[in-house]
Each structure stands twice: as C-alpha cells, then as structure tokens.
mmCIF file of C-alpha atoms and ligand atoms in Angstrom:
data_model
loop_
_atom_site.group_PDB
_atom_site.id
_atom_site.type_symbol
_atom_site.label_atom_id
_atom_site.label_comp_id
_atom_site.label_asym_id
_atom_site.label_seq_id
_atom_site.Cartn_x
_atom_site.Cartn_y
_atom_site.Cartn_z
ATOM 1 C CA UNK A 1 -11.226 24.995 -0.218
ATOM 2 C CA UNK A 2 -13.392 23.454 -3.233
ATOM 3 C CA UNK A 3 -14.380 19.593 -3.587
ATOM 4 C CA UNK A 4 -16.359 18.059 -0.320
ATOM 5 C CA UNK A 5 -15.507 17.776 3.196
ATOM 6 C CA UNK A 6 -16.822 15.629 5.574
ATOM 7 C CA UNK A 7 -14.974 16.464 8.923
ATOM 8 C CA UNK A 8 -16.478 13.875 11.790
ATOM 9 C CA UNK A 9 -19.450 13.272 10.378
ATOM 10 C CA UNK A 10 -21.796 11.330 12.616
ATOM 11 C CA UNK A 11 -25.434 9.394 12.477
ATOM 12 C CA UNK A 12 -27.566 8.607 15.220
ATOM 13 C CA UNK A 13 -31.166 8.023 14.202
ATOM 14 C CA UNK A 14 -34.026 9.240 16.404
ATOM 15 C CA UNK A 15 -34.438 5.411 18.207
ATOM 16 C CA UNK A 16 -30.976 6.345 18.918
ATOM 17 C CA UNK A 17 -29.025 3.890 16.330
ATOM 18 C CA UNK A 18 -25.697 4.999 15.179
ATOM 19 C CA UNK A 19 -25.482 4.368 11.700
ATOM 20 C CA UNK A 20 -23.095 6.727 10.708
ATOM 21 C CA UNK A 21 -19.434 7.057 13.002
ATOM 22 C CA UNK A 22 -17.169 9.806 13.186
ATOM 23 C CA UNK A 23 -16.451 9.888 8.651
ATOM 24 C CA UNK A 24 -13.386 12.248 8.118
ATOM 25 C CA UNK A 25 -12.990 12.208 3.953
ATOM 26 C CA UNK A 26 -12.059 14.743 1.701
ATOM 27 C CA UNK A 27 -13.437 14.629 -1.584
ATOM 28 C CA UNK A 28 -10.976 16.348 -4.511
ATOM 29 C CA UNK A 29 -12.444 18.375 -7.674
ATOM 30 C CA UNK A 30 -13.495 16.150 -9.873
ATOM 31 C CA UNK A 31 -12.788 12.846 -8.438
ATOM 32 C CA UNK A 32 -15.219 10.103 -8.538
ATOM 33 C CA UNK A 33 -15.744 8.452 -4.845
ATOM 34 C CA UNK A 34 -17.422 4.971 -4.581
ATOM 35 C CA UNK A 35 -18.731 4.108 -0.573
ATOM 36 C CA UNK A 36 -18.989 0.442 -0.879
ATOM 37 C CA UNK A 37 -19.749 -1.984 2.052
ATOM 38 C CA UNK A 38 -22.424 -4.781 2.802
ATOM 39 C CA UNK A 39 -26.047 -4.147 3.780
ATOM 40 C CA UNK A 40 -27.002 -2.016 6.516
ATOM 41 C CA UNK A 41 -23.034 -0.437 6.984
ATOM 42 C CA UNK A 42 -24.198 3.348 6.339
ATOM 43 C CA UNK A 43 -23.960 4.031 3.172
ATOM 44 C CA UNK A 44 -26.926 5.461 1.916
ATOM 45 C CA UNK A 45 -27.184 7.548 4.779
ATOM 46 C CA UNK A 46 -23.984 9.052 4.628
ATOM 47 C CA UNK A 47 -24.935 9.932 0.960
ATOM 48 C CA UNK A 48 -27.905 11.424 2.325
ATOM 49 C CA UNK A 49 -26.334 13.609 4.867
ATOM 50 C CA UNK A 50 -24.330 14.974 1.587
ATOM 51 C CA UNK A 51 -27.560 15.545 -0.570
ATOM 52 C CA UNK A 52 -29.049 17.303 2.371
ATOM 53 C CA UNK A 53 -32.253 14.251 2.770
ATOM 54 C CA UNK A 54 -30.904 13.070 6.416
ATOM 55 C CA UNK A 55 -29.570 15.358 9.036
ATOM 56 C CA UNK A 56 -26.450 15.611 10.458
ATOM 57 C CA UNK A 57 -26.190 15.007 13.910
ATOM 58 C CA UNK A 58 -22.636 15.758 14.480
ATOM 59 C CA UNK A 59 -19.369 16.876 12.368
ATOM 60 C CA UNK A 60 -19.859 19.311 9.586
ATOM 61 C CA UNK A 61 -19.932 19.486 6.349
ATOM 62 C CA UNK A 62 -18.300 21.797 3.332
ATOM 63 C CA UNK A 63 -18.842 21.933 0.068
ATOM 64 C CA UNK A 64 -16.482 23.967 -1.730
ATOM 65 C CA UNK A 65 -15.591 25.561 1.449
ATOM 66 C CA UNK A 66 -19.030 26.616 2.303
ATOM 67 C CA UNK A 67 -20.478 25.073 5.753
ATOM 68 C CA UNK A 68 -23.821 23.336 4.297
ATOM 69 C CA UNK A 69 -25.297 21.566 7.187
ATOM 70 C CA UNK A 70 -28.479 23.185 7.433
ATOM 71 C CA UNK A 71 -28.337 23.965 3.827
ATOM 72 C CA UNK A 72 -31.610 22.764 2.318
ATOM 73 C CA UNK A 73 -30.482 20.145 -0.489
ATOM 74 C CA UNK A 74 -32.338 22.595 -3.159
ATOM 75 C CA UNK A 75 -29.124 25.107 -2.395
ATOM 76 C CA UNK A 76 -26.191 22.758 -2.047
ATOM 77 C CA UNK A 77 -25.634 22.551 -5.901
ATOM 78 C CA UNK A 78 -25.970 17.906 -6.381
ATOM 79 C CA UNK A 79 -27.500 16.406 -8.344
ATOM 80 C CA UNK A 80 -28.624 12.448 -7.243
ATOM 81 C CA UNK A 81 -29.700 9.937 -9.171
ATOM 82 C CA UNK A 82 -31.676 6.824 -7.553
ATOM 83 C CA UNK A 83 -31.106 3.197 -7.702
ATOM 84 C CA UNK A 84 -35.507 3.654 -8.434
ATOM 85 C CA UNK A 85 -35.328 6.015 -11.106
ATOM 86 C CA UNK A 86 -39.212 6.673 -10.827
ATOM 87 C CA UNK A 87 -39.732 8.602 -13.775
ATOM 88 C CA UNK A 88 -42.821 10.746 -14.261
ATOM 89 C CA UNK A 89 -45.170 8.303 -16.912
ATOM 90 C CA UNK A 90 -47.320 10.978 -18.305
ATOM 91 C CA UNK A 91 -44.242 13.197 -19.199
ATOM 92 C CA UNK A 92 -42.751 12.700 -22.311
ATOM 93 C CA UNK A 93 -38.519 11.910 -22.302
ATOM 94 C CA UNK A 94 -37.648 15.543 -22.877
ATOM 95 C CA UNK A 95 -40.400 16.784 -20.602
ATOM 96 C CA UNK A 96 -39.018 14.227 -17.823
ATOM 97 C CA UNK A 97 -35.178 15.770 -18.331
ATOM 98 C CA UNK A 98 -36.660 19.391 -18.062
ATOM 99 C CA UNK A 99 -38.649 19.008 -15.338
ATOM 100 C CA UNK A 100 -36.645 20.023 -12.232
ATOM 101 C CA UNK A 101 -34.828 23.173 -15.146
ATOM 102 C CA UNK A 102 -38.356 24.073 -15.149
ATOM 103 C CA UNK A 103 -39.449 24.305 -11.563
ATOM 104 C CA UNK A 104 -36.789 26.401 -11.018
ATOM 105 C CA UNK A 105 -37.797 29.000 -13.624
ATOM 106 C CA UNK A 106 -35.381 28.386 -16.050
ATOM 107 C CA UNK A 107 -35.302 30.134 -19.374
ATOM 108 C CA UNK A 108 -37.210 27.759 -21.677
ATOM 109 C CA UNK A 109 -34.546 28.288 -24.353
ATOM 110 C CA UNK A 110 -31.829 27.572 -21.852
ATOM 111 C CA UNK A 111 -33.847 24.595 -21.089
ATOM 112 C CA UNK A 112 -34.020 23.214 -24.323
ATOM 113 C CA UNK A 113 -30.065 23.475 -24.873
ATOM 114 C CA UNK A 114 -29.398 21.455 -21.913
ATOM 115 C CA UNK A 115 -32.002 18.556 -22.884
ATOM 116 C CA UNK A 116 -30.634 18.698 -26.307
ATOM 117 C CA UNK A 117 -27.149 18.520 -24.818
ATOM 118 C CA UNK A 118 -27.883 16.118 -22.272
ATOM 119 C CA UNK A 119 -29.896 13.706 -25.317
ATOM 120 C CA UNK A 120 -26.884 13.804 -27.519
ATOM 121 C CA UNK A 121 -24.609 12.681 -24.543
ATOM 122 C CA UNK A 122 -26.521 9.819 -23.554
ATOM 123 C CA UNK A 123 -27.947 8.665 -26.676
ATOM 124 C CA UNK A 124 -31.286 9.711 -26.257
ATOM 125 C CA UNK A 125 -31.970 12.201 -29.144
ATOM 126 C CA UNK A 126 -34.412 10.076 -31.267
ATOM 127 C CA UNK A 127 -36.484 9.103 -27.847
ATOM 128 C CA UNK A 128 -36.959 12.732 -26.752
ATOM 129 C CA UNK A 129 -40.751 12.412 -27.622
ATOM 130 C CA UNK A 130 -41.293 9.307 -26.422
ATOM 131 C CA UNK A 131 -42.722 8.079 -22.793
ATOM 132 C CA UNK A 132 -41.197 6.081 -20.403
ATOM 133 C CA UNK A 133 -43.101 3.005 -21.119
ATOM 134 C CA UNK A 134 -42.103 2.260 -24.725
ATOM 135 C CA UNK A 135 -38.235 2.385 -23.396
ATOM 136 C CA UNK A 136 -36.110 -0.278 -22.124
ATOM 137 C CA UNK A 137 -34.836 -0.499 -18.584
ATOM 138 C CA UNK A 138 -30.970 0.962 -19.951
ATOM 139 C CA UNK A 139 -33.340 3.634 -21.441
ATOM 140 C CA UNK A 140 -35.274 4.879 -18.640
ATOM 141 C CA UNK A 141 -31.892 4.845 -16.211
ATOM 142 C CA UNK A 142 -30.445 6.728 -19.278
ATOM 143 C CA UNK A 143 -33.060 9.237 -18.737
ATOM 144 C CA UNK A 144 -32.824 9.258 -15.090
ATOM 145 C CA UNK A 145 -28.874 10.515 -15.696
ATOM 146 C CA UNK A 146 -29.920 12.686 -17.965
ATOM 147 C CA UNK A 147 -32.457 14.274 -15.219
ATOM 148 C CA UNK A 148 -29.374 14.790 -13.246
ATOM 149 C CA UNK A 149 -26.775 15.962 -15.883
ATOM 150 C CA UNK A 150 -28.815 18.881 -17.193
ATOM 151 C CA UNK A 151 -28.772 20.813 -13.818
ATOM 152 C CA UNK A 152 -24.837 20.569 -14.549
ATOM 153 C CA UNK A 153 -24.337 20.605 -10.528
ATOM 154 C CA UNK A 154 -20.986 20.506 -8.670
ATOM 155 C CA UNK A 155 -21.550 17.382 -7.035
ATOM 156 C CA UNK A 156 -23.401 14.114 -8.759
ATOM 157 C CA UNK A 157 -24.545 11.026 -6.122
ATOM 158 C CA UNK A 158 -25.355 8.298 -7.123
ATOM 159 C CA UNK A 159 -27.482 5.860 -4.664
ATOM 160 C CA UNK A 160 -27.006 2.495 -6.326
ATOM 161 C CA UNK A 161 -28.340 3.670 -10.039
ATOM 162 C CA UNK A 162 -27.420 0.139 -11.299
ATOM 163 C CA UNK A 163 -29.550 -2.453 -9.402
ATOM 164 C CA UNK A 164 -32.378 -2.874 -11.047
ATOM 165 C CA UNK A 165 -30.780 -3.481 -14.144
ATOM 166 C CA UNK A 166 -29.608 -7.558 -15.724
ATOM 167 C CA UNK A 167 -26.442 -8.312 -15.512
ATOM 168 C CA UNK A 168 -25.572 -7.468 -19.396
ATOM 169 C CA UNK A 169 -26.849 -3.940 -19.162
ATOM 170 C CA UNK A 170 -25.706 -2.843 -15.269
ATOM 171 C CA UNK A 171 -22.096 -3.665 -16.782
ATOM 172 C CA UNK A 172 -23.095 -1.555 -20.344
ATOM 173 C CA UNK A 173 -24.395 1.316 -17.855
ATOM 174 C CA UNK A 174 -21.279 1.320 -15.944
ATOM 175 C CA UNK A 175 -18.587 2.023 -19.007
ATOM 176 C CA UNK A 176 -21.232 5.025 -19.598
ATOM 177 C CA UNK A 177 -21.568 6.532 -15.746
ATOM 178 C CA UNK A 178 -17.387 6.452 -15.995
ATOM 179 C CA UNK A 179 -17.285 7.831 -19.218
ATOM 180 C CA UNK A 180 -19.995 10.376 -18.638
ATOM 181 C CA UNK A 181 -17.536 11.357 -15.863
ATOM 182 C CA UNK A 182 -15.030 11.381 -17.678
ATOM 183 C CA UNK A 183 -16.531 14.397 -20.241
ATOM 184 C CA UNK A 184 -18.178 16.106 -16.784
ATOM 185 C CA UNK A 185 -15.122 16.238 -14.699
ATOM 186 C CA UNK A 186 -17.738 16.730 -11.646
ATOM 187 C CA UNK A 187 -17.168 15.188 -8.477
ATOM 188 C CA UNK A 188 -18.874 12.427 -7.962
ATOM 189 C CA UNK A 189 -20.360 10.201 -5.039
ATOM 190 C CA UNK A 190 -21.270 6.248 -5.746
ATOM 191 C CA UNK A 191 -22.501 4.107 -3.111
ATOM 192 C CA UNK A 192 -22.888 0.506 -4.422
ATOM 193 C CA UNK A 193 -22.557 -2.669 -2.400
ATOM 194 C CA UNK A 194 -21.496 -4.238 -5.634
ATOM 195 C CA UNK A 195 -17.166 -4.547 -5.284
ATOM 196 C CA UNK A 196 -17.007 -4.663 -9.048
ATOM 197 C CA UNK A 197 -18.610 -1.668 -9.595
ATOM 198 C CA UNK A 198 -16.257 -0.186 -6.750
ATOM 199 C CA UNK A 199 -13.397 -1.613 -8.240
ATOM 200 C CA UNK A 200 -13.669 -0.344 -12.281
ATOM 201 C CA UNK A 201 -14.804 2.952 -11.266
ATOM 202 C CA UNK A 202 -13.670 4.517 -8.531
ATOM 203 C CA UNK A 203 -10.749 6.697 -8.543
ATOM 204 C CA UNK A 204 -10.725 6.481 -4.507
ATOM 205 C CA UNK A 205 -13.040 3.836 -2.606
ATOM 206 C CA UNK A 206 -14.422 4.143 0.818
ATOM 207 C CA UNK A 207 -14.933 0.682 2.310
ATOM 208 C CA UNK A 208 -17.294 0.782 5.303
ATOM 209 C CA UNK A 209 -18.344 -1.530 7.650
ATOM 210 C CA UNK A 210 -20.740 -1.114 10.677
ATOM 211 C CA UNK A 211 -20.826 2.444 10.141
ATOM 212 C CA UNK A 212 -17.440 2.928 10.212
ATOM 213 C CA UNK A 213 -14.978 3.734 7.671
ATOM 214 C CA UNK A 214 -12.553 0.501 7.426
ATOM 215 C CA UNK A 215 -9.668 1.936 4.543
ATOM 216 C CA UNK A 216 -10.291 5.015 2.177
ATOM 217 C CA UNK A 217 -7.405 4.269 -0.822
ATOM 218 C CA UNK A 218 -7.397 3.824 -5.128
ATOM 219 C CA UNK A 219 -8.728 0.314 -6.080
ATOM 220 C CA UNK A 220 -5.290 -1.524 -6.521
ATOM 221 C CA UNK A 221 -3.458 -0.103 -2.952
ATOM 222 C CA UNK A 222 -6.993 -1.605 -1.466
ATOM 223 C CA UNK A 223 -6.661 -4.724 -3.272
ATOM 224 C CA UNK A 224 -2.651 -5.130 -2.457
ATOM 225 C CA UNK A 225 -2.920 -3.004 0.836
ATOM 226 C CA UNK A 226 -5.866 -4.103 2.538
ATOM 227 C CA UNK A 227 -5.653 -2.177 6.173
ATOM 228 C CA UNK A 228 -7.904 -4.943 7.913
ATOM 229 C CA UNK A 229 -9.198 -8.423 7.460
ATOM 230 C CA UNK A 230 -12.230 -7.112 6.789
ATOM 231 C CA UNK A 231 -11.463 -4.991 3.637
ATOM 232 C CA UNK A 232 -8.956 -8.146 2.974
ATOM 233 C CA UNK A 233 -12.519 -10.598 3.006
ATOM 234 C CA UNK A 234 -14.337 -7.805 1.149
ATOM 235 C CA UNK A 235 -12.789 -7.324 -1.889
ATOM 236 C CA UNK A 236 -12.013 -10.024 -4.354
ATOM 237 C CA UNK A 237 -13.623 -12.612 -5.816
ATOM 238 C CA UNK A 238 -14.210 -15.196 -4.368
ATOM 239 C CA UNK A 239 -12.944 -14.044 -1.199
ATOM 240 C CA UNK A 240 -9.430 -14.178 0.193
ATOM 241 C CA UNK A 241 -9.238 -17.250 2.428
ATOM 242 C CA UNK A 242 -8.329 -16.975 5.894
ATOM 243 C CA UNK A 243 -6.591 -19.487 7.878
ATOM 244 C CA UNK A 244 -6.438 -19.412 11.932
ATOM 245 C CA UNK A 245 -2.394 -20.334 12.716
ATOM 246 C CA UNK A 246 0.216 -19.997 15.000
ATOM 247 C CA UNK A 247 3.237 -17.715 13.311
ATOM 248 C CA UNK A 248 6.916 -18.753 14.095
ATOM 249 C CA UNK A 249 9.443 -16.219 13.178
ATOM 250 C CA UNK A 250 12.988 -17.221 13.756
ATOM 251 C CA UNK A 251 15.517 -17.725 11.243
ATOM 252 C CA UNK A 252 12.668 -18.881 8.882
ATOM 253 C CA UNK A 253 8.684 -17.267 9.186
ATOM 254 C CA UNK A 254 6.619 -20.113 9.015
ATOM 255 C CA UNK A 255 3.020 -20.285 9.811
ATOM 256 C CA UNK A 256 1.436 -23.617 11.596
ATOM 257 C CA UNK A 257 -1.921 -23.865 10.243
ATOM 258 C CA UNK A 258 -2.946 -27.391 12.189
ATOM 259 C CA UNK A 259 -0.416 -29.821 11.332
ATOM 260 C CA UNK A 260 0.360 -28.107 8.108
ATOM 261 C CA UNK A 261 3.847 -25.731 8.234
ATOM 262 C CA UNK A 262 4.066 -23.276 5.286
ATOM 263 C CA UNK A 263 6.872 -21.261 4.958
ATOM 264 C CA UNK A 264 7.080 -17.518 4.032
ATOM 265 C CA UNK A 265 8.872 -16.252 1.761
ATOM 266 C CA UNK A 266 8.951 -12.550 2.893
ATOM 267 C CA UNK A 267 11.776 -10.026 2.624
ATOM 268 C CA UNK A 268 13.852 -9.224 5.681
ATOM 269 C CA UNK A 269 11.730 -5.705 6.412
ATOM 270 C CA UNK A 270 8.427 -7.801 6.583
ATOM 271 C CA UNK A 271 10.028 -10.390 9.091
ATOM 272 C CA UNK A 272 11.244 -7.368 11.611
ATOM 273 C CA UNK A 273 7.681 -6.716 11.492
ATOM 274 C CA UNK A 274 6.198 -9.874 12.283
ATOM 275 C CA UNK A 275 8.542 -10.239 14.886
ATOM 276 C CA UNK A 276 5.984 -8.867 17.448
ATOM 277 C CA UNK A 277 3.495 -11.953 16.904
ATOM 278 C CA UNK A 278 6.365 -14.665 16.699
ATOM 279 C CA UNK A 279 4.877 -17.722 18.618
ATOM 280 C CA UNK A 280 1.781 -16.413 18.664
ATOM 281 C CA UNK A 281 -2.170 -17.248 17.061
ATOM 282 C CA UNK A 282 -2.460 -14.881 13.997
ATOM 283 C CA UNK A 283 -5.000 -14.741 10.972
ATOM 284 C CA UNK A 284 -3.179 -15.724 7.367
ATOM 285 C CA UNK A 285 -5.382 -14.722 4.292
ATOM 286 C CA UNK A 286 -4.258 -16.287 1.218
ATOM 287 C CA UNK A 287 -5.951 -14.908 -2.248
ATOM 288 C CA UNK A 288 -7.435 -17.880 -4.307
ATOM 289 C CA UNK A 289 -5.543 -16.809 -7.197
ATOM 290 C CA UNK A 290 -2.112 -16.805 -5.269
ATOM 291 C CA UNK A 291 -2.297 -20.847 -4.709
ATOM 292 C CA UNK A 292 -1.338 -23.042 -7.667
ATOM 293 C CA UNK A 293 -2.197 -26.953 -8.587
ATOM 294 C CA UNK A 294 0.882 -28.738 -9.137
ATOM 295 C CA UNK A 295 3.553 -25.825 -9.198
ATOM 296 C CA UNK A 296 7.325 -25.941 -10.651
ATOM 297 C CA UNK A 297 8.561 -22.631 -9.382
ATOM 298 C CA UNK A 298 11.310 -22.718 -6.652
ATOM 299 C CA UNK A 299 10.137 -19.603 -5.010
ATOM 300 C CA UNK A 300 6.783 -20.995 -4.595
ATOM 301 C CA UNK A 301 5.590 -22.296 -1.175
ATOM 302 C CA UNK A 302 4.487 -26.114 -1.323
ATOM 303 C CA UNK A 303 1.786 -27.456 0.982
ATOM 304 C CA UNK A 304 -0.757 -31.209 0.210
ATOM 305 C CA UNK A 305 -4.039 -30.709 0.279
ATOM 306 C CA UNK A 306 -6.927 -32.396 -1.042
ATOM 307 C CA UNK A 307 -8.659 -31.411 -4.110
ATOM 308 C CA UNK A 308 -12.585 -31.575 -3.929
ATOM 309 C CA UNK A 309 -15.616 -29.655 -5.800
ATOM 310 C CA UNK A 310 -14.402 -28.175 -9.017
ATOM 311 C CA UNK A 311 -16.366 -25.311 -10.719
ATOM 312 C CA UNK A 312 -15.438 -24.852 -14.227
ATOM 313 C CA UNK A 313 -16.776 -21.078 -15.913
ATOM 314 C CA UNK A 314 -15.157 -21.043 -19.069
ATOM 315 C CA UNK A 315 -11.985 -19.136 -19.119
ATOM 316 C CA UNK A 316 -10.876 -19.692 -15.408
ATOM 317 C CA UNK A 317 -12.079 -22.644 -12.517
ATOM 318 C CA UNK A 318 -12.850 -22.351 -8.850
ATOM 319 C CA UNK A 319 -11.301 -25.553 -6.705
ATOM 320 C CA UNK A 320 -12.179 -26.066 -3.118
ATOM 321 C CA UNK A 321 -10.423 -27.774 -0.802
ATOM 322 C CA UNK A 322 -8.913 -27.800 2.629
ATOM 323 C CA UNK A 323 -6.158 -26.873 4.382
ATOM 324 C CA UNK A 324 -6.036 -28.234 7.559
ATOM 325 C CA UNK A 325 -9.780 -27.899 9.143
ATOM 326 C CA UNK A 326 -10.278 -24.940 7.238
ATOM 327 C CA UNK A 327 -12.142 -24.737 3.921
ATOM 328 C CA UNK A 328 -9.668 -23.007 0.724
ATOM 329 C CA UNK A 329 -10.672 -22.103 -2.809
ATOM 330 C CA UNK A 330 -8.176 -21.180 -5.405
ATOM 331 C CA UNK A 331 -9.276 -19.492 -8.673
ATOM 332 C CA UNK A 332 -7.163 -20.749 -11.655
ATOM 333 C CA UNK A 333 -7.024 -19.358 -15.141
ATOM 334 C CA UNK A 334 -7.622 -21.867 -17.791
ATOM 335 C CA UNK A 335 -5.505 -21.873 -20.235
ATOM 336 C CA UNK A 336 -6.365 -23.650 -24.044
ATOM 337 C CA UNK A 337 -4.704 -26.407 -24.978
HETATM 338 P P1 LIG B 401 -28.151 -0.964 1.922
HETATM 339 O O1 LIG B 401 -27.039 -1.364 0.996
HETATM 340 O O2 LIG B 401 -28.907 -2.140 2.430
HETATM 341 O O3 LIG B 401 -29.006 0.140 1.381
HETATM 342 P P2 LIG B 401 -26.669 0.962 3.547
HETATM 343 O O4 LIG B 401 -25.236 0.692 3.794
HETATM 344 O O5 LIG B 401 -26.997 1.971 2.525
HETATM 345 O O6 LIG B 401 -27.426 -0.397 3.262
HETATM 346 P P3 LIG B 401 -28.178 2.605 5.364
HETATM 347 O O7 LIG B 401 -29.439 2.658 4.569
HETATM 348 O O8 LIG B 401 -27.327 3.810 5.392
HETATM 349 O O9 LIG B 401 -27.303 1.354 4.955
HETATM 350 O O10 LIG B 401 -28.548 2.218 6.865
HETATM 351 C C1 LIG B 401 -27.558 2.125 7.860
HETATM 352 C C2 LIG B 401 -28.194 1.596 9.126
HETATM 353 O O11 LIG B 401 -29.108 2.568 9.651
HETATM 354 C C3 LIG B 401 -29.000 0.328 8.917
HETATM 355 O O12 LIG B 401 -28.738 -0.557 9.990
HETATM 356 C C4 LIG B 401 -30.444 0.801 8.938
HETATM 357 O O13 LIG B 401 -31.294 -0.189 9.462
HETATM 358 C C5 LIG B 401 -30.364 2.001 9.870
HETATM 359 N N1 LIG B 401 -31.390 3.005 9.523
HETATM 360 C C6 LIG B 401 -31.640 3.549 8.304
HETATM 361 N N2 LIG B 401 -32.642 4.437 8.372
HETATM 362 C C7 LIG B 401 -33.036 4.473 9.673
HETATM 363 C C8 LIG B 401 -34.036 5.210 10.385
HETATM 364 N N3 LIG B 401 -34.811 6.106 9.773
HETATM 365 N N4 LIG B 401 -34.144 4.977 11.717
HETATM 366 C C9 LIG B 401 -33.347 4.091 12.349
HETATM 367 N N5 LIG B 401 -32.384 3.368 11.727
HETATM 368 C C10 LIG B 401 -32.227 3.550 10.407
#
C-alpha cells in the first residue's frame, strides 16, 4: 500500500496529557492534506509523530506500506519545512539548500543539479550567492522550501510555513506551496490554524478539535456538509450563527427561536429526518451569507429583526443584529450602483 497511514494513532505526553486521540486517516499518493483546528487541538504533534520528532504511543504508522514507528525520521523519506525557517546566516543561499544533500554524502555534482533545479523552481537563481540577511522574508521562506524540495522526499510537512509572513506575502506564498505541488505531485501534510489556507489548498482537510478528529472531507463537502457544530462554527467567515430553538415538525418544520417562528423550507427527505427532534430544543446555524436585507424571493424565509453595527470593507458588508436574544451577523455582497 503506498501514500500514509495512520491507523489509531494516539498521544499521551509523559505528564500523561492526551493530545493526540485514536487518528485513523489515510493519506493517497500525491494528495495534499491540510490538519487545521484552533490552538492547542494536536496538530503539530500529530505532524510530528509523522516526521518521526514525537513518539507514538499507540496505533501505527505506514508509509508506503512500510511500518515506520520506530523509524528514525532520517529514514522515513519527509521532508518538513517550519513555520521558523531558521536558516543557517553564515551559509550562503545555495550553501543553505545543499546543506542536509551534503551531510548525507551526496555527490557534489548531484548536489549542484538539485540546487540549480530547486533555484529555478522557486525563483531563486540570481540569489544563490547571496546570505540570508540581504533577502526578504518571502525570500528566506523561499529558501526554506527549497531546503526541503531538493531532498525530493515522498512525503513534504509543512508545520505552519506561512506565519511569520504579512498578510500580502503569506497569500503570494500560498499560490506557490499549491503550485509547487502541483509540479511535485508528492504527498503532502499542512497543518495551519489559518481556515483560508485550509480551504484554497487542501485537496482533503482534517478538522480537529481537542485532539480529536471532528470531519476528514474536500473543502466544499466540509463547507456544505459540516458533520458537527463545531466544524459548522469553524469554517467560514465570519462564523455561521447559531441559534438555541425549539424545532416543530408537523405538516410545516418550523423552528421557535424565542418568540420568533421561522419556517423551513426543506424537502420531504430532510423533514423524515428531523422527525426524531420534533418538539424538541435543537441548535439552528444559519451562514451570514444565507440571510438577506429586505428580500423579494418567494422561497425565501422572512423573519424582523433589528439592524445595528454595520461594517463596510469595500466589496461586501458585515451587519449585526439580533434574532431573538441571540446575536446574528449576515455578510452581504455590495453591489455598485
Ligand atoms: P498550535 O496551533 O498552538 O501550535 P497545535 O494544534 O499544533 O497547536 P500541539 O502543539 O500539537 O497543538 O499540542 C497539543 C496539546 O498538547 C496542547 O494542549 C499542548 O499544550 C500539549 N503538549 C504539547 N507538547 C507537550 C509536551 N511536551 N508535554 C505535555 N503536553 C504537551
């Protein structure tokens, strides 16, 4: 079997703290895997397990069908690049891409192809002879990937390369890490806590939460699909808004939120499922750019509410109001006039 396996793959640090639960994913030649979740939720160490830096207290792990858990990360063929790229100062930009070629007695000729290579790639050809210092922040995480590429491993991870970068370049940086991926074709692992980031690049995401995998799906079934409120609150911006209500599901499905009724307009299938919480408290989320100001359409649902703070950001406007006792926002696209 090629790609990565993780098969139960468990954490529990030495003060006994279970950062890791129980991760079952299988990881497909070539694909490129973001693990995305808040602070503290497991992701680095789970990419650590992979690279070989943490051990594995329980579950194993393959890559491409070979048993690596007490590999040394030297043998298990990956390649990671930092979020602190810490590149060596004294060492030139070539001398900084060979380095790890070299230390493991690589033909110097051989060498020299995959810098050049690597350069071309990444745009880095005229810098080769300069040091880090006299390069820009794109520059040095540029070189950092190019550290990486040159070993041409199986398996690339990625621990939040991105964050020390402004805004302009981290978004720059990310068309490149896709594209790069796109002319490697080697699997690769992301962790980011950054949703965007999860969202344009992954082909697959792994949302986690509390060291435990919450949904494992492609971006848009994630978005559409979300398995749990929590993956529902994760992802989107600004987050979906979540209502506390009492469902009735007779002839009509209508949810109570206070003394507000909104009803649903949901196909028969969808009703036969609610049918288990009719009269009872449920959880509505309602994405802020599924509620309109002032809407025409028939099919739309129609509730008052109050409009308050407006943010305007250029092409689109954040409202907030309420609903109820419960704050809302709705994100509308402005359109010219
Ligand atoms: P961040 O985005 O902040 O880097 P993360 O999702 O990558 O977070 P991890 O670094 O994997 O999170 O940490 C997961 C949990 O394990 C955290 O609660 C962290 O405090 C804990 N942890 C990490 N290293 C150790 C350690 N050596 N001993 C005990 N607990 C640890």
């Amino acid at each position: 079997m090629t790609g990565v396996q993780l098969n139960g793959i468990k954490k529990i640090y030495e003060d006994g703290f279970e950062a890791v639960k129980n991760i079952d994913l299988t990881i497909n030649e070539g694909e490129f895997i973001v693990l995305v979740g808040p602070s503290g939720c497991g992701k680095t160490t789970t990419l650590r397990m992979i690279a070989g830096l943490e051990e594995i207290t329980e579950g194993e792990l393959y890559i491409d069908g070979k048993l690596c858990n007490h590999l040394p990360s030297k043998d298990r063929d990956i390649a990671m690049v930092f979020q602190n790229y810490a590149l060596y100062p004294h060492m030139t930009v070539f001398e900084n891409m060979a380095f790890g070629l070299k230390i493991r007695k690589m033909d110097n000729g051989e060498i020299k192809k995959r810098v050049e290579e690597a350069a071309s790639i990444l745009a880095l050809t005229d810098y080769l002879k300069k040091k880090p210092k006299s390069l820009s922040g794109g520059q040095r995480q540029r070189v950092a990937l190019g550290r990486a590429i040159v070993r041409k491993p199986k398996v690339f991870l990625f621990d939040e390369p991105l964050s020390n970068l402004d805004a302009k370049l981290r978004v720059q940086m990310r068309t490149e890490i896709s594209k790069l991926h796109k002319n490697l074709g080697a699997i690769t692992v992301y962790v980011t806590h950054d949703q965007t980031e999860a969202m344009t690049m992954g082909d697959r995401i792994v949302i986690m939460n509390n060291g435990e995998v919450q949904q494992i799906d492609n971006p848009v079934s994630i978005y559409k699909n979300p398995l749990n409120s929590f993956v529902a609150g994760f992802i989107g911006s600004p987050s979906m808004n979540f209502f506390d209500c009492t469902l009735k599901n007779d002839d009509q499905t209508v949810i109570k939120i206070d003394d507000t009724e909104v009803e649903l307009k949901i196909s028969e299938r969808k009703m036969n499922d609610l049918e288990k919480f009719n009269g009872k408290k449920v959880k509505a989320g309602i994405r802020p750019e599924d509620i309109k100001i002032n809407c025409e359409s028939e099919s739309d649902l129609f509730f008052d509410a109050e409009t308050g703070l407006v943010e305007l950001l250029g092409n689109e406007s954040f409202l907030y109001t309420e609903l109820g006792k419960n704050q809302m926002i709705l994100k509308n696209l402005l359109k010219e006039s």
